[in-house]
């Protein structure tokens, strides 16, 4: 079986998810051929399954019988919302991501019955240490992302101490 893993090769978050997918498919005993495809390319080989990681290239949808989208609400472009109707399955890693996609799909009259919460967490391959949950670190990779402001506004005194890095306070 041939599977296209379609993602932006310049995205470190997508590359980590690609590695997780490769690891998961390596555990399958059947003969699975994984083909990495850059989402920005204009050609994509035919396959049994297309797995779009964080972005969708609509011109690749007809290259596979089954199309799967692994959503990341932080990197999802608005124009990709319209392409969600072409996906057979949409995997969300978090409840929050699923809620955002449900809202966007509802607003655009896109059926939501193929939206699946996986609870999948991408590993942080840069840090290998034991964790302390007495302090929380909020690292803001996109300084202008409004989600960080929302987290800080909702943070309560009873929660653990939050340490914020790289936030653009307005």
Coordinates of C-alpha atoms in Angstrom, one line a residue:
X1 CA 0.0 0.0 0.0
X2 CA 1.3 3.4 -0.9
X3 CA 0.7 6.4 1.3
X4 CA 1.6 10.0 0.5
X5 CA 2.6 12.1 3.6
X6 CA 2.0 15.6 2.4
X7 CA 3.3 18.5 4.4
X8 CA 5.4 21.7 4.4
X9 CA 9.0 20.4 4.6
X10 CA 10.0 23.8 6.0
X11 CA 7.8 23.5 9.1
X12 CA 9.4 21.9 12.2
X13 CA 6.0 21.1 13.7
X14 CA 5.0 19.2 10.6
X15 CA 8.3 17.4 10.4
X16 CA 7.9 16.1 13.9
X17 CA 4.4 14.9 13.1
X18 CA 5.8 13.3 9.9
X19 CA 8.4 11.4 12.0
X20 CA 5.6 10.2 14.4
X21 CA 3.6 8.9 11.3
X22 CA 6.7 7.1 9.9
X23 CA 7.2 5.5 13.3
X24 CA 3.6 4.4 13.5
X25 CA 3.5 2.9 10.0
X26 CA 6.8 1.2 10.6
X27 CA 5.1 -0.8 13.4
X28 CA 2.6 -2.2 10.8
X29 CA 3.7 -5.6 9.5
X30 CA 2.2 -5.1 6.1
X31 CA 4.1 -3.7 3.2
X32 CA 3.6 0.1 3.5
X33 CA 5.4 2.5 1.2
X34 CA 5.5 6.0 2.6
X35 CA 6.2 8.8 0.1
X36 CA 7.0 12.3 1.4
X37 CA 5.5 15.0 -0.7
X38 CA 6.0 18.8 -0.2
X39 CA 2.6 20.5 0.0
X40 CA 4.0 23.3 -2.1
X41 CA 4.8 21.0 -5.0
X42 CA 2.7 20.9 -8.1
X43 CA 3.0 17.1 -8.6
X44 CA 2.0 14.2 -6.3
X45 CA 2.2 10.5 -7.1
X46 CA -1.0 8.4 -7.0
X47 CA -1.4 6.4 -3.8
X48 CA -4.0 4.6 -1.7
X49 CA -4.0 7.2 1.0
X50 CA -3.0 10.9 1.1
X51 CA -2.2 12.2 4.6
X52 CA -2.2 16.0 4.7
X53 CA -0.2 17.2 7.7
X54 CA -1.3 20.7 8.8
X55 CA -1.9 22.0 5.2
X56 CA -4.0 20.9 2.2
X57 CA -3.1 21.1 -1.5
X58 CA -6.4 20.7 -3.2
X59 CA -4.8 19.6 -6.5
X60 CA -3.5 16.4 -4.7
X61 CA -7.0 15.2 -3.5
X62 CA -7.7 13.2 -6.6
X63 CA -4.4 11.3 -6.4
X64 CA -5.7 8.9 -3.7
X65 CA -8.9 7.0 -2.8
X66 CA -8.8 8.2 0.8
X67 CA -7.7 11.7 2.0
X68 CA -6.9 12.3 5.6
X69 CA -6.1 15.7 7.2
X70 CA -4.2 16.1 10.5
X71 CA -5.2 19.5 11.7
X72 CA -3.1 22.0 13.6
X73 CA -5.3 25.1 14.3
X74 CA -2.2 27.3 14.7
X75 CA -1.0 26.8 11.2
X76 CA -4.3 26.2 9.4
X77 CA -4.8 28.9 6.7
X78 CA -8.3 30.3 6.2
X79 CA -8.5 29.1 2.5
X80 CA -7.9 25.5 3.7
X81 CA -11.3 25.5 5.6
X82 CA -13.1 25.2 2.2
X83 CA -11.0 22.1 1.3
X84 CA -12.0 20.2 4.5
X85 CA -15.2 19.0 2.6
X86 CA -12.9 17.0 0.3
X87 CA -11.3 15.1 3.3
X88 CA -12.5 11.6 4.2
X89 CA -11.2 12.0 7.8
X90 CA -10.0 15.0 9.8
X91 CA -7.9 14.2 12.8
X92 CA -7.7 16.8 15.6
X93 CA -5.1 16.4 18.3
X94 CA -6.8 18.4 21.0
X95 CA -10.4 19.2 22.1
X96 CA -9.7 22.9 21.5
X97 CA -8.5 22.3 17.9
X98 CA -11.7 20.2 17.3
X99 CA -13.9 22.9 18.7
X100 CA -12.3 25.5 16.4
X101 CA -12.6 23.3 13.4
X102 CA -16.2 22.4 14.2
X103 CA -17.1 26.1 14.4
X104 CA -15.3 27.0 11.1
X105 CA -16.9 24.0 9.4
X106 CA -20.3 24.9 10.7
X107 CA -19.9 28.5 9.6
X108 CA -19.1 27.3 6.1
X109 CA -21.8 24.6 5.9
X110 CA -19.3 21.7 5.8
X111 CA -20.4 18.4 7.4
X112 CA -18.6 17.6 10.6
X113 CA -19.2 13.8 10.9
X114 CA -15.7 13.0 9.7
X115 CA -14.0 15.1 12.5
X116 CA -12.2 12.8 14.9
X117 CA -10.5 13.7 18.1
X118 CA -7.3 11.6 18.4
X119 CA -5.7 13.0 21.5
X120 CA -2.4 12.5 19.7
X121 CA 0.5 14.6 21.2
X122 CA 3.6 15.3 19.2
X123 CA 6.8 14.6 21.2
X124 CA 9.2 17.4 21.9
X125 CA 12.4 15.9 20.5
X126 CA 14.5 18.8 21.7
X127 CA 14.0 18.2 25.4
X128 CA 14.6 15.0 27.2
X129 CA 14.2 15.6 30.9
X130 CA 11.8 14.9 33.8
X131 CA 8.9 17.3 34.1
X132 CA 7.7 19.4 37.0
X133 CA 4.1 20.5 37.0
X134 CA 4.5 23.1 39.7
X135 CA 5.5 25.6 37.0
X136 CA 4.1 26.0 33.5
X137 CA 6.1 27.4 30.6
X138 CA 4.2 29.2 27.8
X139 CA 6.5 29.6 24.9
X140 CA 4.9 31.9 22.3
X141 CA 6.3 30.8 18.9
X142 CA 4.2 33.4 17.1
X143 CA 4.3 36.5 19.1
X144 CA 1.1 38.0 17.7
X145 CA -1.0 34.9 18.0
X146 CA -4.2 35.8 19.9
X147 CA -4.5 32.4 21.5
X148 CA -1.7 33.3 23.9
X149 CA -3.6 36.4 25.1
X150 CA -6.6 34.2 25.7
X151 CA -4.6 31.7 27.8
X152 CA -3.2 34.5 29.9
X153 CA -6.6 36.2 30.4
X154 CA -8.1 32.9 31.6
X155 CA -5.2 31.9 33.9
X156 CA -6.3 31.8 37.5
X157 CA -4.3 32.4 40.7
X158 CA -5.0 28.8 41.8
X159 CA -3.2 27.4 38.8
X160 CA 0.5 26.7 38.9
X161 CA 2.9 29.5 38.2
X162 CA 3.0 30.4 34.5
X163 CA 6.3 31.6 32.9
X164 CA 5.8 33.3 29.6
X165 CA 8.5 33.5 26.9
X166 CA 8.5 35.7 23.8
X167 CA 5.0 37.2 24.2
X168 CA 4.2 40.5 22.4
X169 CA 2.1 42.3 25.1
X170 CA 0.0 45.1 23.5

